[in-house]
Coordinates of C-alpha atoms in Angstrom, one line a residue:
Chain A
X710 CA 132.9 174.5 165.7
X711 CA 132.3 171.4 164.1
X712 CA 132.4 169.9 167.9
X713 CA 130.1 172.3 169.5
X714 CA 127.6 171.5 166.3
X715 CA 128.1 168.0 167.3
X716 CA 127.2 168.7 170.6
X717 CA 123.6 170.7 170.0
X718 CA 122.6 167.8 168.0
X719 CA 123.4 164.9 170.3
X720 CA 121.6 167.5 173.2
X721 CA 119.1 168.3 171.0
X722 CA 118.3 164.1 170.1
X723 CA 118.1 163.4 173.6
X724 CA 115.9 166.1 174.5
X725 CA 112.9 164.4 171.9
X726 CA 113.7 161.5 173.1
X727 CA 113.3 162.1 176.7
X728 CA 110.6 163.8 175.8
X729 CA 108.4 161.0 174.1
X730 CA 109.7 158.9 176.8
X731 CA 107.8 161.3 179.1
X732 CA 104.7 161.1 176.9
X733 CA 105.2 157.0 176.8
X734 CA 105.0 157.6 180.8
X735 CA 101.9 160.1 180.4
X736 CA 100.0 157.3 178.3
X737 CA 100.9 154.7 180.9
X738 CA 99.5 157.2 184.2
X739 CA 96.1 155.3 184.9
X740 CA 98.4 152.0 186.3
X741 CA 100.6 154.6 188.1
X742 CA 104.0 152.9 187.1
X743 CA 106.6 155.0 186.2
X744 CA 108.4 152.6 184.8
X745 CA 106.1 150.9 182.0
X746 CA 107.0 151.7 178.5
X747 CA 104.4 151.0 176.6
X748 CA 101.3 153.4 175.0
X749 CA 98.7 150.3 175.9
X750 CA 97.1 150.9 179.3
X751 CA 99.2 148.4 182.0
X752 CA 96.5 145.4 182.7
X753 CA 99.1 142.9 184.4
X754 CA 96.4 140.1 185.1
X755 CA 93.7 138.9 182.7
X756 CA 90.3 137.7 184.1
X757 CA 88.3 134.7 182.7
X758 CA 85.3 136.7 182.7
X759 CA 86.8 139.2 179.8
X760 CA 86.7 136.4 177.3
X761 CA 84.2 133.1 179.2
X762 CA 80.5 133.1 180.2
X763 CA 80.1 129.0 179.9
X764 CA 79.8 127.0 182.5
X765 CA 81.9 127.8 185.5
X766 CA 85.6 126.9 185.4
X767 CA 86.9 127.2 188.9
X768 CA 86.7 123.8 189.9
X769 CA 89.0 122.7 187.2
X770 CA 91.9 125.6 188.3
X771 CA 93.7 123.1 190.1
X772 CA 93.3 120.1 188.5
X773 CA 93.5 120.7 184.9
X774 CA 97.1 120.1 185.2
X775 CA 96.6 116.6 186.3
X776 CA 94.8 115.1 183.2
X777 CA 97.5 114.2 181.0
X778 CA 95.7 114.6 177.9
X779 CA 94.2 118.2 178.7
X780 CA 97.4 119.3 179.7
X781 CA 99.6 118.4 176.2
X782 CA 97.1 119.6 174.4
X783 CA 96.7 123.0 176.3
X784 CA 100.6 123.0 176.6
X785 CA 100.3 122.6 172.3
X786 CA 98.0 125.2 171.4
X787 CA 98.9 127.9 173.5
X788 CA 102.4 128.2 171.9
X789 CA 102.5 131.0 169.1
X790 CA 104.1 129.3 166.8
X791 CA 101.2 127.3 165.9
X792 CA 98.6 128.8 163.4
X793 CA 95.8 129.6 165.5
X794 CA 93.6 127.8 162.5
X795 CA 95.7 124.6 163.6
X796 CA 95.1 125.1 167.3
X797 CA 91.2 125.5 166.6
X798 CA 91.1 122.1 164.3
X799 CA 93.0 120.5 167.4
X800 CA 90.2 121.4 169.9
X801 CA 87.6 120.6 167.9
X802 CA 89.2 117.1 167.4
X803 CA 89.5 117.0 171.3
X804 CA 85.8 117.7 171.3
X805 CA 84.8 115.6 169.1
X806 CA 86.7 112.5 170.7
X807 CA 86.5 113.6 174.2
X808 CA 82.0 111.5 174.7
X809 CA 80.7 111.9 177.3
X810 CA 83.3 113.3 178.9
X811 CA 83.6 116.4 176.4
X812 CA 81.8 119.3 179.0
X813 CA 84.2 118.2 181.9
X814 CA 87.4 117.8 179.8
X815 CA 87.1 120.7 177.4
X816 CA 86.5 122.6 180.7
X817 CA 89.5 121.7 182.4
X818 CA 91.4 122.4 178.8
X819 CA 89.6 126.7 179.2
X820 CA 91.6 126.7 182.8
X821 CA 94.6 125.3 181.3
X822 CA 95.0 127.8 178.6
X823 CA 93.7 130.7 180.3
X824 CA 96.5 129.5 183.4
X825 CA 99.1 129.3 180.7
X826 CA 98.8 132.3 178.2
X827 CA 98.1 134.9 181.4
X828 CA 101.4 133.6 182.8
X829 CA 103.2 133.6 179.7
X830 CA 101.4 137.3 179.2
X831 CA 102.5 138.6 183.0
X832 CA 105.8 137.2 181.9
X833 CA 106.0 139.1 179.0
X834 CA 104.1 142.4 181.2
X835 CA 107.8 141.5 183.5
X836 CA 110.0 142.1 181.0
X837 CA 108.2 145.2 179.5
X838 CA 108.9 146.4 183.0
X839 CA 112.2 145.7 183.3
X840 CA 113.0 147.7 179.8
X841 CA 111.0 150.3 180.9
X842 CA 112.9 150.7 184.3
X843 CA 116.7 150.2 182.3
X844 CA 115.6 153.1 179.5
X845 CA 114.4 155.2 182.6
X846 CA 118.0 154.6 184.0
X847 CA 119.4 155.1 180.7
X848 CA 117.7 158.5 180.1
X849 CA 119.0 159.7 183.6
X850 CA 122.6 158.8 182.4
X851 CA 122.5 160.7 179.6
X852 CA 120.6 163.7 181.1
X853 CA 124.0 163.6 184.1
X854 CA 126.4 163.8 181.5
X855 CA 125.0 166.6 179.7
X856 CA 125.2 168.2 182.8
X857 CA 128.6 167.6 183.2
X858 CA 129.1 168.4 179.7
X859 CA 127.4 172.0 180.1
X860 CA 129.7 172.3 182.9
X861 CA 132.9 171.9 181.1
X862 CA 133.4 174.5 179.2
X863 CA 132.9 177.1 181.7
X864 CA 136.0 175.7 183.7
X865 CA 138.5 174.6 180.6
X866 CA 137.4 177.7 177.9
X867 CA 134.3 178.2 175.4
X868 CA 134.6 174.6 173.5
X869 CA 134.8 171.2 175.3
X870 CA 138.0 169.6 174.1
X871 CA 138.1 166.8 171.0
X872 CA 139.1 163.6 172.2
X873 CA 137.9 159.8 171.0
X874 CA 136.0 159.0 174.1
X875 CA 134.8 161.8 175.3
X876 CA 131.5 162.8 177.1
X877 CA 129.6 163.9 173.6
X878 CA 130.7 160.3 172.0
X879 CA 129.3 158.9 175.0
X880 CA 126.0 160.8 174.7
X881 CA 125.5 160.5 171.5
X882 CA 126.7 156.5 172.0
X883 CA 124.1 156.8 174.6
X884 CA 121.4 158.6 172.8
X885 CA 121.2 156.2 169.8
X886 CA 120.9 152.8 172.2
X887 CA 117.8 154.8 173.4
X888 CA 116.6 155.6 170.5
X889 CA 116.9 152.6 169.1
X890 CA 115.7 150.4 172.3
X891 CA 112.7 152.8 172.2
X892 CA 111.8 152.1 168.6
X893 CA 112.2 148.2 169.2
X894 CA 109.4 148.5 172.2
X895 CA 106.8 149.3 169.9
X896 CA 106.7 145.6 168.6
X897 CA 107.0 144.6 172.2
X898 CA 104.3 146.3 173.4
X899 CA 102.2 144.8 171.1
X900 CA 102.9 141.3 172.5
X901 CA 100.3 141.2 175.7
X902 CA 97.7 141.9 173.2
X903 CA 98.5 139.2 171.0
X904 CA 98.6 137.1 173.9
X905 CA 95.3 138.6 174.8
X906 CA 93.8 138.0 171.1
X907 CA 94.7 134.1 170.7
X908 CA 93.5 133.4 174.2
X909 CA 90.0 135.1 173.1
X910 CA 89.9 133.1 169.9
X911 CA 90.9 129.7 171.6
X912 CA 88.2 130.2 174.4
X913 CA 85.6 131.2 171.6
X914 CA 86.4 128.0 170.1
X915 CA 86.1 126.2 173.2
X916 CA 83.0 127.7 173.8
X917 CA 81.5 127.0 170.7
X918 CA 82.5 122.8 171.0
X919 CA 80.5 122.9 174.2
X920 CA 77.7 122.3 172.7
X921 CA 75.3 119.8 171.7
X922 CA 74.3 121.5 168.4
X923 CA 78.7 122.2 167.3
X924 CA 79.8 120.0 164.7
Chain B
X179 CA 72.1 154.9 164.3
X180 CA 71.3 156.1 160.6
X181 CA 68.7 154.5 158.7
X182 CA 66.9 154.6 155.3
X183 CA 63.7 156.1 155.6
X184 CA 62.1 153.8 152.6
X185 CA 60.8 150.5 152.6
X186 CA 63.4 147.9 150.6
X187 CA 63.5 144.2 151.1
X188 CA 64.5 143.2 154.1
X189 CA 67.6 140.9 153.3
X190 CA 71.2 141.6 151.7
X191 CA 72.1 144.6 153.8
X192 CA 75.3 145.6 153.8
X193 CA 77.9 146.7 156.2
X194 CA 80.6 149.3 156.1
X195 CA 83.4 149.0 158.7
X196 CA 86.1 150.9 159.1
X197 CA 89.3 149.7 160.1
X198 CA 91.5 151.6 162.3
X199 CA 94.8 149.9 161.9
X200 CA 94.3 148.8 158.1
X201 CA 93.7 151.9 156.9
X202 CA 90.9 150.6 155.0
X203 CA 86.9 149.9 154.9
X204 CA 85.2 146.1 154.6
X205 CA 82.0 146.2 153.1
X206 CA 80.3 142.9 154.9
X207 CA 77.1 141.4 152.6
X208 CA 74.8 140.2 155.8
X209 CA 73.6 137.9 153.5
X210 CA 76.7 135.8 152.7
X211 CA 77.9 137.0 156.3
X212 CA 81.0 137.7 155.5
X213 CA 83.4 140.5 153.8
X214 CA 82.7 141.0 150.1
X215 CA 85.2 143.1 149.6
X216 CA 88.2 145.6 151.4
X217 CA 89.3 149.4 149.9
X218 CA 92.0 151.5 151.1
X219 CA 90.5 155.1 152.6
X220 CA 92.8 157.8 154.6
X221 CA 95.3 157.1 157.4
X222 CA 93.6 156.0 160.7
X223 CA 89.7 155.9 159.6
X224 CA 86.9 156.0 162.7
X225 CA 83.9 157.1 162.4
X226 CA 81.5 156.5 159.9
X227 CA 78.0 157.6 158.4
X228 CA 75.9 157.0 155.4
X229 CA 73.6 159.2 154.1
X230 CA 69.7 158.8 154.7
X231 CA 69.1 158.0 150.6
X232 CA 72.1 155.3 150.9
X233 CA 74.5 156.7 148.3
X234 CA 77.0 157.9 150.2
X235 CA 79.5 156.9 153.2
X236 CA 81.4 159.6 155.1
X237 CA 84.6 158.3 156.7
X238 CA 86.7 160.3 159.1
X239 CA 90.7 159.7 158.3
X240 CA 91.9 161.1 161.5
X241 CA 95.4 161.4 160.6
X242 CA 94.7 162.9 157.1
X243 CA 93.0 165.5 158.7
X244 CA 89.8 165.0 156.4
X245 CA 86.3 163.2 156.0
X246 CA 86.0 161.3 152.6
X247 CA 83.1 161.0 150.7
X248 CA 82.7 157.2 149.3
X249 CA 80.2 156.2 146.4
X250 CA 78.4 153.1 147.8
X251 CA 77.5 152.2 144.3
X252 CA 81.0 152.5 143.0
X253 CA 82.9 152.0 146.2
X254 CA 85.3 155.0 145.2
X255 CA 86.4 158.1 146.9
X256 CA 84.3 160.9 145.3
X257 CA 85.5 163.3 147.3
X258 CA 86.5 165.0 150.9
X259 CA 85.1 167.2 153.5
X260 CA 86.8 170.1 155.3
X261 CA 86.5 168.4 158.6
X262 CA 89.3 170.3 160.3
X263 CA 92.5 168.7 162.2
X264 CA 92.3 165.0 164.0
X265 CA 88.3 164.6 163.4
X266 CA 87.0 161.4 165.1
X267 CA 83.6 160.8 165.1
X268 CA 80.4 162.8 163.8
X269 CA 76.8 163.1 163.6
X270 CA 74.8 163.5 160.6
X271 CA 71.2 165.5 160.8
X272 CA 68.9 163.5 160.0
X273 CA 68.2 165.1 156.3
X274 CA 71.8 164.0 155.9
X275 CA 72.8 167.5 154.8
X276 CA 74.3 168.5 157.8
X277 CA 77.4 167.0 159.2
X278 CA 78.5 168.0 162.9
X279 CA 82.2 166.8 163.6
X280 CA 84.1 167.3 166.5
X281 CA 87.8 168.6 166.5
X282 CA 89.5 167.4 169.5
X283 CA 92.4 169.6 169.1
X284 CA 90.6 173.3 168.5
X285 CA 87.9 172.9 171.4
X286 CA 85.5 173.0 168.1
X287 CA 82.5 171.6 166.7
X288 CA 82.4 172.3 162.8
X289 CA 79.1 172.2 160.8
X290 CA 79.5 171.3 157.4
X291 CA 77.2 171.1 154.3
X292 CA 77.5 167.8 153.1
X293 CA 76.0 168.1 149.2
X294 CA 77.8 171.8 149.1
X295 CA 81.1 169.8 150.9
X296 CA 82.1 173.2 152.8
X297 CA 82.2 173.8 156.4
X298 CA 79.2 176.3 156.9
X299 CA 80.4 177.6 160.7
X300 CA 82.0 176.3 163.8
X301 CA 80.5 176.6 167.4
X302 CA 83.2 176.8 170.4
X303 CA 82.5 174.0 173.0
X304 CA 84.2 172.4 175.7
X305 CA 88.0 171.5 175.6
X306 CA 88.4 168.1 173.8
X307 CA 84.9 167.5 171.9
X308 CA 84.3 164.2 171.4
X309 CA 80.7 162.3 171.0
X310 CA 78.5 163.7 168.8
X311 CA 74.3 163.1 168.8
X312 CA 71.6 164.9 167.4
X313 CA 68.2 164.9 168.1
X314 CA 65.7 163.1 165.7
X315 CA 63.8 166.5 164.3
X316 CA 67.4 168.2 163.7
X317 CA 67.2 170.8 166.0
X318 CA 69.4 170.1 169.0
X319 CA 73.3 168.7 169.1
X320 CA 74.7 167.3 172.1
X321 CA 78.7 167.5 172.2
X322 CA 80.4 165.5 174.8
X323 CA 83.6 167.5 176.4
X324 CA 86.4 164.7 177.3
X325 CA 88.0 167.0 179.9
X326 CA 85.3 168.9 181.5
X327 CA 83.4 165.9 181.2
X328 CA 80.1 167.3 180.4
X329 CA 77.2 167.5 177.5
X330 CA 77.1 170.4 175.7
X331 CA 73.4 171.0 173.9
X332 CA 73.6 173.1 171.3
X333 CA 70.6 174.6 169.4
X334 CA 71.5 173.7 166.0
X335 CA 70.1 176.7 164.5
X336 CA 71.7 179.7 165.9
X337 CA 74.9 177.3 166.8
X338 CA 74.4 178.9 170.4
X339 CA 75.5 176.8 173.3
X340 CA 71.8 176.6 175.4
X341 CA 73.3 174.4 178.4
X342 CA 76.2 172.2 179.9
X343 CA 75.1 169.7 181.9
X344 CA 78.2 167.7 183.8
X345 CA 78.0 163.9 183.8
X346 CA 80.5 161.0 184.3
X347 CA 84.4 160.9 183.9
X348 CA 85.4 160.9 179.9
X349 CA 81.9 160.9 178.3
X350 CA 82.5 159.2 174.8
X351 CA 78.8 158.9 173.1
X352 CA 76.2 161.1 173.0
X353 CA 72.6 159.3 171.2
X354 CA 69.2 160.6 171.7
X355 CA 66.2 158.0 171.5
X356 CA 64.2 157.5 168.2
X357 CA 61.2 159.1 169.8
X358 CA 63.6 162.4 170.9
X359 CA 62.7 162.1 174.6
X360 CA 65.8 161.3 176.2
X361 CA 69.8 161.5 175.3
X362 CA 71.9 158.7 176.7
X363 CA 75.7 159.5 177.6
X364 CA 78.6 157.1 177.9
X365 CA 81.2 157.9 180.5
X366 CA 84.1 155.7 179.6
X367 CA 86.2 156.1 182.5
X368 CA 83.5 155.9 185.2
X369 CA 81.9 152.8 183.9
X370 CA 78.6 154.7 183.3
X371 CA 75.7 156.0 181.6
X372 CA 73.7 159.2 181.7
X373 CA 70.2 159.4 181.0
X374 CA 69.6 163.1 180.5
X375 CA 66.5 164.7 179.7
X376 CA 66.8 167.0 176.2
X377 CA 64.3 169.6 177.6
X378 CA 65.1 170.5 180.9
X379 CA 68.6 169.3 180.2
X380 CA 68.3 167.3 183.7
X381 CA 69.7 163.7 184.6
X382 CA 66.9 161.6 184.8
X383 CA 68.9 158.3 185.9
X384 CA 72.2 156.7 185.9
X385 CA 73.2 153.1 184.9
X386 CA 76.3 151.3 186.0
X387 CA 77.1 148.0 184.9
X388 CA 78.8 144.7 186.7
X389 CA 79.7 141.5 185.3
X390 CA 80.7 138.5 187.2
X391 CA 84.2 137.9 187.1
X392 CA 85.8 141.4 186.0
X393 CA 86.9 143.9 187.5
X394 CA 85.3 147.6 187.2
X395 CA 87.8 149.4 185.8
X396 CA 87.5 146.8 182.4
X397 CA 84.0 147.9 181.9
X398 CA 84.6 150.8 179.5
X399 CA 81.0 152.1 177.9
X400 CA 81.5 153.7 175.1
X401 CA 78.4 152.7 171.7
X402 CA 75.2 153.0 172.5
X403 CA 72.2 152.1 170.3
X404 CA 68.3 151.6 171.2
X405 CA 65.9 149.3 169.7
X406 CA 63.8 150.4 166.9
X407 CA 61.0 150.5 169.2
X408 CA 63.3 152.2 172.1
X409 CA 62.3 149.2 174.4
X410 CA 65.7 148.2 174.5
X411 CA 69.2 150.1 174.8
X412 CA 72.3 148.1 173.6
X413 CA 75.6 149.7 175.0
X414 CA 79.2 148.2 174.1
X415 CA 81.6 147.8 177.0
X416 CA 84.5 148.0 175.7
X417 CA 87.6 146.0 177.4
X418 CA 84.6 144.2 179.2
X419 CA 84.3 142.5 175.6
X420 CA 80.2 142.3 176.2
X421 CA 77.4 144.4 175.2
X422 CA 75.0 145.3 177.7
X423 CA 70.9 145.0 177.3
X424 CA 69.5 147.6 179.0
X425 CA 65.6 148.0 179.7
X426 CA 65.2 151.6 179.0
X427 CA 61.7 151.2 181.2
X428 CA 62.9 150.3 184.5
X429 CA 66.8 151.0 183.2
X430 CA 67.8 147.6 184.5
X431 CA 70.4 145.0 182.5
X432 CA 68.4 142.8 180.8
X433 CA 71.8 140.8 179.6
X434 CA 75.6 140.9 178.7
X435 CA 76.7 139.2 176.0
X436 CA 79.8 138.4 175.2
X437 CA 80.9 139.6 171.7
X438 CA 84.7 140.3 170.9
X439 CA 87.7 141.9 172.6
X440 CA 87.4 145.8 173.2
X441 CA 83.6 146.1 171.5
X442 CA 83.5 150.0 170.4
X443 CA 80.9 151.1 168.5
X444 CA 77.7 149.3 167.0
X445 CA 75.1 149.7 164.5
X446 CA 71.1 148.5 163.9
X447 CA 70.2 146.4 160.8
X448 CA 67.4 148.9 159.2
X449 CA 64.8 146.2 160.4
X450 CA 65.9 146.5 163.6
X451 CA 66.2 142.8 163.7
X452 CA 70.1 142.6 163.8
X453 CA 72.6 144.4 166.1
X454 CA 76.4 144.7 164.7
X455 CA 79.4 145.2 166.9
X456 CA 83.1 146.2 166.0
X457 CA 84.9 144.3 168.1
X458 CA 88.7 145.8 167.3
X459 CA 91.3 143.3 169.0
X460 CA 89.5 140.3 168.0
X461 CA 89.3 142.1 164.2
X462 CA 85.7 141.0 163.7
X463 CA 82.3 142.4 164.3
X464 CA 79.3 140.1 165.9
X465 CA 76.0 139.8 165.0
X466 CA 73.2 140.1 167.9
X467 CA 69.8 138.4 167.1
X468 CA 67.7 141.4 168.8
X469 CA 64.9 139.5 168.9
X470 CA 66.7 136.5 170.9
X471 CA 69.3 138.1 172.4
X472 CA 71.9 136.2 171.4
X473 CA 75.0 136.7 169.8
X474 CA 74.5 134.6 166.0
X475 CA 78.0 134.9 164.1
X476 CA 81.0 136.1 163.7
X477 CA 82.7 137.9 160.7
X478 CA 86.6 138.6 160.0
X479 CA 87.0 142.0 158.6
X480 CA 90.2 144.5 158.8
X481 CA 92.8 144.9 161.9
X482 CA 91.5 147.0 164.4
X483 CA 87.6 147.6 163.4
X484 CA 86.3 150.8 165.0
X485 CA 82.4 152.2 163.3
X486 CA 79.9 150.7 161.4
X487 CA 77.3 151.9 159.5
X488 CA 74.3 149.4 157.6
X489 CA 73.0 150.5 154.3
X490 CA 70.4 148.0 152.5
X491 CA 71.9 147.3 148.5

């Protein structure tokens, strides 16, 4: 009795969880991946024009990388870790001690930021996919072996048998990895749009340094 | 947009924003140009209105399920509105005694006497109701429908539905001009705009947008707001994070300008001389200089800003 109670439960966890896994997969339908986890619309690549209308950009693309002073200090601000507040009082400094050479160079730093932060974004995009595709996998699992589990008692008697190790431990087992996995996403998911928010703020301070009339 | 009919000093407006994520509201002095001071509201607050005599805001808590009624002068909840389940956004009549809310869930569009703060009837409409207009002399509602995408009008007398007129993928806003003559439609998911005419209930033109450098599906309209003198139309592009300048004349983009990330809704200084954006992942709203085009300042308010209203103190 106390088994078969055991049982519904387990059967009746997975079943909401495979259900807001579906409605995860509903929210994600517009990008047509079956496999992205998040409830944020799947935008793999950023474009400059969401966040730049200065002066154009392109010809710095591939060279950016080869001015060794535009390329720390991209590599600097772009990491996280580093109050964005910081990161703003480090271009401006960059600005401000760049002369004459302040349009070209804090140019070159917009295409080196906005290289860096979408790769480290698609990166992050990557892995989002990659849990997305295991907790699809996952979710078949345990929908197989409550299957099989259905399918027991009908050959051995009315209750599946008691034993450590059996099918309902591993479904429940199962059922709580998925439910926890799924509650960690949440956090995850959020992580392209932070990308997304200090890549904004940083161009809008580049932006703003541009000019003549910025302190 | 709402507006105070009297003539007060132009300077020291302030702004109302709500923030989605914060559960709270940032009251911005446009003096100081920046947030004077942050209250807790309901769970999940979007839309917003203030009445026409300035003493109250109305703020839709979509996950309480209610519309609170906030003292400007005291900043404090006075009390709620029966706005029925998940309400979003609304429109206020332009006596500010009749609120018009749209209930995404129930395919319904509730009516409700502000002063008396009791629903007064409820018109069926299209599945998923979403914008909200109405017309300037109070006597016609426009409904947007999310899944049939069309605009409902409504004759906001007898609360009969007088004709459906089908327009873009996911129309968000509804907004009719100052002078009445025409009602604008945003279609979020087509990248669009609707100009539709209130009397013959025909489309009189379409707008589509383009900005160098982004892709199509990024340009999400969803505010709209015209000039004082209806010259101009402003309408926020979402994911697109610019506001386009439309010439209502010849309907031709004047300008984009870039604001914040995923711009939502806006509102007009009473002067007409500012434009205010929410711009929710960048967790500010912009000023627009109307008169230069140009976007002036910036100002921090709550995670996740979603409506704005402008009262003057």
């Amino acid at each position: 009795m106390k088994c078969a109670l055991r049982l519904r439960r387990a059967a009746a966890g997975t079943a909401a969880a495979l259900l807001l896994m579906a409605a995860a997969a509903h929210a994600a339908m517009p990008v047509r991946d079956p496999d992205w986890p998040c409830q944020q619309i799947k935008v793999p690549r950023l474009s400059l024009g969401a966040l730049w209308d200065g002066p154009d950009v392109a010809p710095y693309e591939s060279t950016w990388s080869q001015d060794a002073a535009v390329a720390a200090l991209a590599g600097r601000i772009v990491q996280r870790r580093m109050p964005l507040d910081q990161a703003q009082q480090a271009i401006r400094g960059f600005a401000a001690s760049a002369g004459p050479q302040r349009q070209p160079q804090l140019l070159a730093l917009m295409a080196g930021v906005f290289s860096l932060l979408d790769g480290q974004r698609s990166q992050v995009i990557a892995g989002l996919d990659r849990f997305g595709a295991r907790q699809k996998q996952l979710a078949a699992e345990i929908v197989a072996n409550m299957d099989k589990l259905r399918a027991e008692p009908a050959e051995g008697g009315d209750v599946a048998p008691v034993r450590p190790g059996d099918l309902s431990d591993q479904i429940g087992w199962q059922t709580r990895v998925f439910e926890q996995r799924r509650q960690a996403i949440s956090y995850a998911c959020g992580v392209p749009d932070a990308i997304e928010q200090r890549l904004f703020a940083l161009a809008r301070t580049i932006s703003a340094s541009l000019g003549p009339a910025t302190p | 947009m709402l507006t105070l009919a009297c003539a007060l000093p132009a300077r020291a407006y302030t702004a109302y924003v709500t923030n989605e994520r914060d559960n709270s509201l940032s009251v911005v002095d446009l003096d100081k140009m920046k947030t004077v001071q942050t209250l807790p509201v309901g769970q999940r607050p979007r839309g917003i209105a203030i009445t026409p005599d300035g003493k109250e805001l109305l703020v839709c808590a979509s996950d309480d399920d209610t519309i609170q009624v906030i003292d400007t002068a005291t900043l404090k909840i006075v009390g709620t509105l029966p706005s029925g389940p998940d309400p979003e956004t609304f429109a206020l009549g332009p006596a500010g005694k009749l609120l018009y809310v749209s209930n995404e869930n129930d395919a319904m569009v509730t009516i409700i006497d502000v002063p008396a703060r009791r629903a007064i009837a409820q018109v069926s409409t299209g599945v998923e109701p979403e914008g909200m207009g109405v017309s300037p002399d109070g006597r016609t509602v426009v409904n947007t429908s999310e899944t049939t995408n069309m605009a409902h009008f409504i004759d906001a007398e007898t609360h009969k539905l007088v004709a459906s007129v089908l327009v873009d993928p996911r129309p968000r806003i509804a907004i009719f001009k100052h002078d009445g003559s025409q009602v604008w439609v945003s279609s979020e998911l087509a990248g669009t705009v609707t100009v539709l005419d209130p009397t013959t209930h025909k489309i009189i033109h379409k707008i589509s947008f383009a900005v160098q450098g982004l892709r199509n599906d990024v340009i999400q309209p969803v505010g709209i707001r015209f000039s004082k003198d209806d010259a101009l139309a402003f309408v926020a592009l979402g994911p697109a994070n610019r506001v386009a300048v439309i010439n209502t004349k010849t309907y031709e983009v004047v300008k984009y300008l870039l604001v914040g990330q995923r711009v939502w809704q806006m509102a007009l200084t009473p002067d007409g001389k500012s434009l205010l954006t929410t711009n929710g992942l960048t967790n500010d709203i912009s000023v627009i200089d109307v008169a230069s085009l140009t976007v002036t300042k910036s100002i921090p308010v709550g995670r996740q800003p979603w409506g704005v209203v402008v009262s003057p103190k």
